PDB file of C-alpha atoms in Angstrom:
ATOM      1  CA  MET A   1       3.040 -12.747   5.540  1.00 56.00           C
ATOM      2  CA  ALA A   2       3.425 -12.538   9.325  1.00 57.00           C
ATOM      3  CA  PRO A   3       1.092  -9.504   9.742  1.00 57.00           C
ATOM      4  CA  PHE A   4      -1.498 -11.243   7.556  1.00 52.00           C
ATOM      5  CA  LYS A   5      -1.470 -14.373   9.751  1.00 55.00           C
ATOM      6  CA  VAL A   6      -1.670 -12.365  12.977  1.00 53.00           C
ATOM      7  CA  ILE A   7      -4.720 -10.414  11.795  1.00 51.00           C
ATOM      8  CA  VAL A   8      -6.462 -13.592  10.602  1.00 52.00           C
ATOM      9  CA  CYS A   9      -5.912 -15.211  14.000  1.00 53.00           C
ATOM     10  CA  VAL A  10      -7.249 -12.165  15.849  1.00 51.00           C
ATOM     11  CA  LEU A  11     -10.248 -11.931  13.522  1.00 52.00           C
ATOM     12  CA  PHE A  12     -11.367 -15.522  13.955  1.00 49.00           C
ATOM     13  CA  LEU A  13     -10.538 -15.578  17.651  1.00 51.00           C
ATOM     14  CA  GLY A  14     -13.056 -12.805  18.100  1.00 50.00           C
ATOM     15  CA  ILE A  15     -15.795 -14.904  16.502  1.00 48.00           C
ATOM     16  CA  ASN A  16     -15.689 -17.199  19.531  1.00 49.00           C
ATOM     17  CA  PHE A  17     -16.807 -14.382  21.833  1.00 47.00           C
ATOM     18  CA  HIS A  18     -20.469 -13.755  22.581  1.00 45.00           C
ATOM     19  CA  VAL A  19     -21.136 -10.910  20.198  1.00 42.00           C
ATOM     20  CA  SER A  20     -23.664  -8.421  21.484  1.00 45.00           C
ATOM     21  CA  ALA A  21     -23.943  -5.890  18.642  1.00 57.00           C
ATOM     22  CA  GLN A  22     -23.566  -7.777  15.342  1.00 63.00           C
ATOM     23  CA  THR A  23     -23.480 -11.529  14.770  1.00 73.00           C
ATOM     24  CA  HIS A  24     -23.554 -11.578  10.965  1.00 84.00           C
ATOM     25  CA  PRO A  25     -21.500 -10.010   8.150  1.00 91.00           C
ATOM     26  CA  VAL A  26     -22.416  -6.572   6.811  1.00 93.00           C
ATOM     27  CA  LEU A  27     -21.455  -5.903   3.179  1.00 96.00           C
ATOM     28  CA  TYR A  28     -19.801  -2.702   1.975  1.00 97.00           C
ATOM     29  CA  GLY A  29     -18.653  -0.984  -1.195  1.00 98.00           C
ATOM     30  CA  GLY A  30     -16.801   2.268  -1.668  1.00 98.00           C
ATOM     31  CA  PHE A  31     -14.375   4.526  -3.487  1.00 98.00           C
ATOM     32  CA  GLU A  32     -11.198   6.322  -2.381  1.00 98.00           C
ATOM     33  CA  TYR A  33      -9.192   9.098  -4.024  1.00 96.00           C
ATOM     34  CA  TYR A  34      -5.550   9.810  -3.149  1.00 93.00           C
ATOM     35  CA  ARG A  35      -2.932  12.445  -3.868  1.00 89.00           C
ATOM     36  CA  ASN A  36       0.796  11.995  -3.443  1.00 80.00           C
ATOM     37  CA  THR A  37       2.005  13.529  -0.160  1.00 71.00           C
ATOM     38  CA  GLY A  38       4.833  15.191  -2.085  1.00 62.00           C
ATOM     39  CA  PHE A  39       2.093  17.133  -3.940  1.00 54.00           C
ATOM     40  CA  SER A  40       3.354  15.931  -7.310  1.00 65.00           C
ATOM     41  CA  ASN A  41       0.857  15.637 -10.130  1.00 72.00           C
ATOM     42  CA  ASN A  42      -0.029  12.033  -9.332  1.00 79.00           C
ATOM     43  CA  SER A  43      -3.398  10.679  -8.263  1.00 86.00           C
ATOM     44  CA  ILE A  44      -4.633   7.227  -7.281  1.00 92.00           C
ATOM     45  CA  GLY A  45      -8.148   5.816  -7.256  1.00 95.00           C
ATOM     46  CA  ASN A  46      -9.511   2.813  -5.421  1.00 96.00           C
ATOM     47  CA  PHE A  47     -12.681   0.740  -5.659  1.00 98.00           C
ATOM     48  CA  ASN A  48     -13.266  -1.543  -2.686  1.00 98.00           C
ATOM     49  CA  VAL A  49     -15.783  -4.193  -1.635  1.00 98.00           C
ATOM     50  CA  GLY A  50     -15.923  -6.457   1.383  1.00 98.00           C
ATOM     51  CA  ALA A  51     -17.644  -7.143   4.671  1.00 96.00           C
ATOM     52  CA  GLN A  52     -17.578  -6.131   8.299  1.00 95.00           C
ATOM     53  CA  VAL A  53     -17.436  -9.681   9.653  1.00 94.00           C
ATOM     54  CA  TYR A  54     -18.912  -8.994  13.087  1.00 90.00           C
ATOM     55  CA  GLN A  55     -18.876  -6.405  15.870  1.00 88.00           C
ATOM     56  CA  TRP A  56     -17.982  -7.088  19.490  1.00 88.00           C
ATOM     57  CA  LYS A  57     -18.104  -3.951  21.620  1.00 86.00           C
ATOM     58  CA  PHE A  58     -15.710  -1.546  19.830  1.00 90.00           C
ATOM     59  CA  PHE A  59     -14.000  -4.256  17.739  1.00 94.00           C
ATOM     60  CA  ALA A  60     -15.380  -4.604  14.167  1.00 93.00           C
ATOM     61  CA  PRO A  61     -12.915  -6.440  11.871  1.00 96.00           C
ATOM     62  CA  GLU A  62     -13.288  -6.298   8.092  1.00 97.00           C
ATOM     63  CA  ILE A  63     -12.123  -8.349   5.123  1.00 97.00           C
ATOM     64  CA  GLY A  64     -12.177  -7.039   1.577  1.00 98.00           C
ATOM     65  CA  TYR A  65     -10.841  -6.650  -1.934  1.00 98.00           C
ATOM     66  CA  ASP A  66      -9.299  -3.393  -3.193  1.00 98.00           C
ATOM     67  CA  LEU A  67      -8.569  -2.395  -6.788  1.00 98.00           C
ATOM     68  CA  TYR A  68      -6.135   0.527  -7.094  1.00 96.00           C
ATOM     69  CA  PHE A  69      -5.323   2.389 -10.306  1.00 94.00           C
ATOM     70  CA  GLY A  70      -3.273   5.458 -11.137  1.00 90.00           C
ATOM     71  CA  ALA A  71      -0.641   7.184 -13.266  1.00 85.00           C
ATOM     72  CA  LEU A  72       2.719   8.828 -12.597  1.00 80.00           C
ATOM     73  CA  ASN A  73       2.090  12.031 -14.525  1.00 71.00           C
ATOM     74  CA  ASP A  74       5.012  13.914 -12.980  1.00 56.00           C
ATOM     75  CA  GLN A  75       7.492  11.495 -14.564  1.00 57.00           C
ATOM     76  CA  ASN A  76       6.667  12.156 -18.210  1.00 61.00           C
ATOM     77  CA  ILE A  77       9.734  13.043 -20.254  1.00 61.00           C
ATOM     78  CA  LEU A  78       9.981  16.789 -20.902  1.00 57.00           C
ATOM     79  CA  ASN A  79      12.060  18.812 -23.317  1.00 58.00           C
ATOM     80  CA  PRO A  80      15.527  18.972 -21.699  1.00 59.00           C
ATOM     81  CA  ILE A  81      16.391  22.268 -23.440  1.00 62.00           C
ATOM     82  CA  ASP A  82      13.160  24.268 -23.212  1.00 64.00           C
ATOM     83  CA  PRO A  83      10.691  23.045 -20.531  1.00 61.00           C
ATOM     84  CA  ASN A  84       7.930  25.088 -22.176  1.00 66.00           C
ATOM     85  CA  ALA A  85       8.396  23.496 -25.600  1.00 67.00           C
ATOM     86  CA  GLN A  86       6.612  20.357 -26.717  1.00 71.00           C
ATOM     87  CA  SER A  87       8.823  17.357 -26.015  1.00 76.00           C
ATOM     88  CA  LEU A  88       9.820  15.026 -28.841  1.00 79.00           C
ATOM     89  CA  GLU A  89       9.239  11.933 -26.708  1.00 81.00           C
ATOM     90  CA  ARG A  90       7.230  10.902 -23.698  1.00 83.00           C
ATOM     91  CA  LEU A  91       7.200   7.952 -21.370  1.00 85.00           C
ATOM     92  CA  GLU A  92       3.780   7.547 -19.785  1.00 86.00           C
ATOM     93  CA  LYS A  93       3.477   5.189 -16.825  1.00 88.00           C
ATOM     94  CA  SER A  94       0.351   3.796 -15.201  1.00 90.00           C
ATOM     95  CA  PHE A  95      -0.493   0.944 -12.864  1.00 93.00           C
ATOM     96  CA  ASN A  96      -3.227  -1.054 -11.190  1.00 95.00           C
ATOM     97  CA  ALA A  97      -3.122  -3.266  -8.117  1.00 96.00           C
ATOM     98  CA  SER A  98      -5.393  -6.120  -7.012  1.00 98.00           C
ATOM     99  CA  LEU A  99      -5.261  -6.599  -3.256  1.00 98.00           C
ATOM    100  CA  PHE A 100      -6.920  -8.598  -0.512  1.00 98.00           C
ATOM    101  CA  THR A 101      -7.300  -6.701   2.747  1.00 98.00           C
ATOM    102  CA  LEU A 102      -7.741  -7.380   6.455  1.00 97.00           C
ATOM    103  CA  SER A 103      -8.553  -4.669   8.970  1.00 97.00           C
ATOM    104  CA  PRO A 104      -9.013  -4.892  12.770  1.00 96.00           C
ATOM    105  CA  LYS A 105     -11.297  -1.850  12.684  1.00 96.00           C
ATOM    106  CA  LEU A 106     -12.204  -0.051  15.910  1.00 96.00           C
ATOM    107  CA  LYS A 107     -15.532   1.772  16.384  1.00 93.00           C
ATOM    108  CA  PHE A 108     -16.395   4.169  19.207  1.00 94.00           C
ATOM    109  CA  GLY A 109     -19.789   5.794  19.653  1.00 90.00           C
ATOM    110  CA  LYS A 110     -23.539   5.311  19.847  1.00 80.00           C
ATOM    111  CA  ASP A 111     -25.931   3.190  17.794  1.00 73.00           C
ATOM    112  CA  ASP A 112     -26.299   5.734  14.986  1.00 81.00           C
ATOM    113  CA  ALA A 113     -22.886   7.465  14.924  1.00 88.00           C
ATOM    114  CA  PHE A 114     -19.343   6.165  15.357  1.00 92.00           C
ATOM    115  CA  LEU A 115     -15.775   7.409  15.244  1.00 96.00           C
ATOM    116  CA  THR A 116     -13.629   4.770  13.505  1.00 96.00           C
ATOM    117  CA  PHE A 117      -9.941   3.928  13.321  1.00 97.00           C
ATOM    118  CA  SER A 118      -8.865   1.333  10.753  1.00 96.00           C
ATOM    119  CA  PRO A 119      -5.355  -0.043  10.334  1.00 97.00           C
ATOM    120  CA  LYS A 120      -5.551  -2.171   7.184  1.00 97.00           C
ATOM    121  CA  TYR A 121      -3.122  -4.727   5.777  1.00 98.00           C
ATOM    122  CA  HIS A 122      -3.020  -5.215   1.983  1.00 98.00           C
ATOM    123  CA  ILE A 123      -1.479  -8.098   0.072  1.00 98.00           C
ATOM    124  CA  GLY A 124      -1.559  -8.824  -3.666  1.00 98.00           C
ATOM    125  CA  SER A 125       0.151  -7.728  -6.867  1.00 97.00           C
ATOM    126  CA  VAL A 126       0.905  -4.542  -8.807  1.00 95.00           C
ATOM    127  CA  ARG A 127       0.849  -4.401 -12.616  1.00 96.00           C
ATOM    128  CA  ALA A 128       2.782  -1.546 -14.240  1.00 93.00           C
ATOM    129  CA  ARG A 129       2.608  -0.289 -17.822  1.00 94.00           C
ATOM    130  CA  GLY A 130       4.997   1.962 -19.703  1.00 91.00           C
ATOM    131  CA  ASP A 131       4.177   3.595 -23.052  1.00 91.00           C
ATOM    132  CA  TYR A 132       7.009   5.154 -25.047  1.00 89.00           C
ATOM    133  CA  LEU A 133       5.535   7.843 -27.338  1.00 88.00           C
ATOM    134  CA  PHE A 134       7.249   9.864 -30.062  1.00 86.00           C
ATOM    135  CA  LEU A 135       6.071  13.137 -31.600  1.00 85.00           C
ATOM    136  CA  MET A 136       4.892  12.605 -35.177  1.00 87.00           C
ATOM    137  CA  ASN A 137       4.771  15.077 -38.073  1.00 85.00           C
ATOM    138  CA  ASN A 138       1.084  15.828 -37.504  1.00 85.00           C
ATOM    139  CA  GLY A 139       1.789  17.000 -33.953  1.00 79.00           C
ATOM    140  CA  ASP A 140       0.310  13.958 -32.229  1.00 86.00           C
ATOM    141  CA  TYR A 141       2.181  11.377 -30.202  1.00 88.00           C
ATOM    142  CA  GLY A 142       2.392   7.867 -31.615  1.00 91.00           C
ATOM    143  CA  LEU A 143       2.999   4.716 -29.611  1.00 90.00           C
ATOM    144  CA  GLN A 144       6.443   3.264 -30.321  1.00 90.00           C
ATOM    145  CA  GLU A 145       6.604   0.591 -27.633  1.00 91.00           C
ATOM    146  CA  ARG A 146       4.537  -0.664 -24.706  1.00 94.00           C
ATOM    147  CA  GLN A 147       5.833  -2.745 -21.820  1.00 93.00           C
ATOM    148  CA  LYS A 148       3.952  -4.419 -18.974  1.00 96.00           C
ATOM    149  CA  THR A 149       5.391  -5.827 -15.758  1.00 95.00           C
ATOM    150  CA  SER A 150       4.112  -7.049 -12.406  1.00 96.00           C
ATOM    151  CA  ALA A 151       5.393  -7.539  -8.874  1.00 95.00           C
ATOM    152  CA  PRO A 152       4.031  -8.748  -5.520  1.00 96.00           C
ATOM    153  CA  VAL A 153       3.250  -6.090  -2.940  1.00 95.00           C
ATOM    154  CA  SER A 154       2.115  -5.803   0.665  1.00 95.00           C
ATOM    155  CA  PHE A 155       1.671  -2.698   2.781  1.00 95.00           C
ATOM    156  CA  TRP A 156      -0.314  -0.974   5.528  1.00 96.00           C
ATOM    157  CA  SER A 157      -2.771   1.879   5.380  1.00 96.00           C
ATOM    158  CA  PHE A 158      -4.502   3.787   8.165  1.00 98.00           C
ATOM    159  CA  SER A 159      -7.751   5.708   8.255  1.00 97.00           C
ATOM    160  CA  ILE A 160      -9.835   7.701  10.698  1.00 98.00           C
ATOM    161  CA  GLY A 161     -13.422   8.610   9.962  1.00 97.00           C
ATOM    162  CA  LEU A 162     -17.088   8.748  10.841  1.00 95.00           C
ATOM    163  CA  GLU A 163     -19.833   6.172  10.351  1.00 93.00           C
ATOM    164  CA  GLY A 164     -23.523   6.974  10.541  1.00 89.00           C
ATOM    165  CA  LEU A 165     -26.933   5.751   9.493  1.00 85.00           C
ATOM    166  CA  ALA A 166     -28.120   6.592   5.986  1.00 76.00           C
ATOM    167  CA  LEU A 167     -31.685   6.923   4.681  1.00 72.00           C
ATOM    168  CA  LYS A 168     -33.000   6.784   8.276  1.00 70.00           C
ATOM    169  CA  THR A 169     -32.872   3.001   8.328  1.00 74.00           C
ATOM    170  CA  GLU A 170     -30.658   0.539  10.191  1.00 76.00           C
ATOM    171  CA  SER A 171     -30.137  -1.465   6.984  1.00 84.00           C
ATOM    172  CA  TYR A 172     -27.877   1.179   5.444  1.00 89.00           C
ATOM    173  CA  TRP A 173     -25.117   3.335   6.785  1.00 89.00           C
ATOM    174  CA  PHE A 174     -22.195   5.283   5.364  1.00 92.00           C
ATOM    175  CA  SER A 175     -18.591   6.029   6.237  1.00 95.00           C
ATOM    176  CA  LEU A 176     -16.465   9.068   5.386  1.00 97.00           C
ATOM    177  CA  ALA A 177     -12.774   8.763   6.267  1.00 98.00           C
ATOM    178  CA  VAL A 178      -9.324  10.241   5.754  1.00 98.00           C
ATOM    179  CA  HIS A 179      -6.800   7.630   4.564  1.00 97.00           C
ATOM    180  CA  TYR A 180      -3.006   7.474   4.692  1.00 96.00           C
ATOM    181  CA  MET A 181      -1.369   4.634   2.757  1.00 94.00           C
ATOM    182  CA  PHE A 182       2.039   3.294   1.800  1.00 91.00           C
ATOM    183  CA  LEU A 183       1.462   1.572  -1.552  1.00 90.00           C
ATOM    184  CA  ASN A 184       4.876   1.165  -3.195  1.00 87.00           C
ATOM    185  CA  THR A 185       4.892   0.489  -6.940  1.00 88.00           C
ATOM    186  CA  ASP A 186       8.646   0.915  -7.422  1.00 86.00           C
ATOM    187  CA  GLU A 187       9.460  -2.775  -7.865  1.00 89.00           C
ATOM    188  CA  ALA A 188       7.019  -3.154 -10.761  1.00 90.00           C
ATOM    189  CA  PHE A 189       8.065   0.089 -12.488  1.00 88.00           C
ATOM    190  CA  GLN A 190      11.774  -0.648 -12.163  1.00 87.00           C
ATOM    191  CA  LYS A 191      11.282  -3.683 -14.399  1.00 90.00           C
ATOM    192  CA  LEU A 192      10.366  -1.405 -17.313  1.00 88.00           C
ATOM    193  CA  ASP A 193      13.376  -1.174 -19.627  1.00 87.00           C
ATOM    194  CA  PHE A 194      13.493   1.515 -22.325  1.00 83.00           C
ATOM    195  CA  SER A 195      17.294   1.749 -22.371  1.00 80.00           C
ATOM    196  CA  GLU A 196      17.437   1.196 -26.144  1.00 80.00           C
ATOM    197  CA  TYR A 197      15.871   4.655 -26.554  1.00 76.00           C
ATOM    198  CA  ASN A 198      18.497   6.161 -24.223  1.00 70.00           C
ATOM    199  CA  ILE A 199      15.773   7.064 -21.762  1.00 69.00           C
ATOM    200  CA  ARG A 200      16.608   7.395 -18.103  1.00 61.00           C
ATOM    201  CA  THR A 201      13.619   7.270 -15.821  1.00 59.00           C
ATOM    202  CA  THR A 202      13.319   7.942 -12.118  1.00 59.00           C
ATOM    203  CA  PHE A 203      11.188   5.897  -9.777  1.00 57.00           C
ATOM    204  CA  SER A 204      10.056   7.528  -6.578  1.00 57.00           C
ATOM    205  CA  ASN A 205       6.894   6.528  -4.811  1.00 61.00           C
ATOM    206  CA  SER A 206       6.093   8.056  -1.447  1.00 68.00           C
ATOM    207  CA  SER A 207       3.037   7.787   0.732  1.00 85.00           C
ATOM    208  CA  SER A 208      -0.369   9.135  -0.306  1.00 90.00           C
ATOM    209  CA  ILE A 209      -3.243  10.773   1.534  1.00 93.00           C
ATOM    210  CA  GLY A 210      -6.872  10.635   0.465  1.00 95.00           C
ATOM    211  CA  LEU A 211     -10.578  10.629   1.195  1.00 97.00           C
ATOM    212  CA  GLY A 212     -12.877   7.628   1.097  1.00 98.00           C
ATOM    213  CA  LEU A 213     -16.634   7.191   0.934  1.00 97.00           C
ATOM    214  CA  ARG A 214     -18.164   3.832   1.735  1.00 96.00           C
ATOM    215  CA  PHE A 215     -21.705   2.449   2.024  1.00 95.00           C
ATOM    216  CA  TYR A 216     -22.688  -0.516   4.193  1.00 94.00           C
ATOM    217  CA  TRP A 217     -25.690  -2.796   3.756  1.00 92.00           C
ATOM    218  CA  ASP A 218     -27.022  -4.960   6.573  1.00 87.00           C
ATOM    219  CA  ALA A 219     -29.336  -7.448   4.885  1.00 82.00           C
ATOM    220  CA  PHE A 220     -30.391  -8.872   8.253  1.00 78.00           C
ATOM    221  CA  ALA A 221     -31.409  -5.607   9.912  1.00 73.00           C
ATOM    222  CA  LYS A 222     -35.035  -5.371  10.948  1.00 67.00           C
TER     223      LYS A 222
END
């Protein structure tokens, strides 16, 4: 919780300054897509909403809410004898995470184009789901058991990108950024217990890299 408190203090301390560029919140919404840095067959999506609280020179802090979702496709159970044969059983794992975010974003540039750097702190919970499937006589997989678990999580992510005006109006602008994050879902997945089926699962969750597109709306722009 210490990083969370530090960012909150910095954010609200900045409100006391005489802000020259932006004195009111600007709303945003966006989407991000990630791939595991180990290049395994895992992908993560993210919907995010929030606000750029104010801007003072190059300092433009943001608060928001992120919803992550994804699946660990590389950890499905395969046929231990013939990897090319259809496996008799599968364990499919997926997750979603609800997170509040704080970011002391930095912006460098002119009025209509900026280079941005955003360290962002996330705090919330991860919900994991495991589905044990068994191959039936008709060739389809049937659900034998489903388990759901949850765990608290907090982590940092970092992004660098570009912001610019959209639709030739100061009311709307967009951001395109490269993101690097450290979301760790291991604690939630390790609570899944399919030991009665003699299934041993591995839990490895490294960092992820992705692209994000975001749109801002300044309702107070003239």
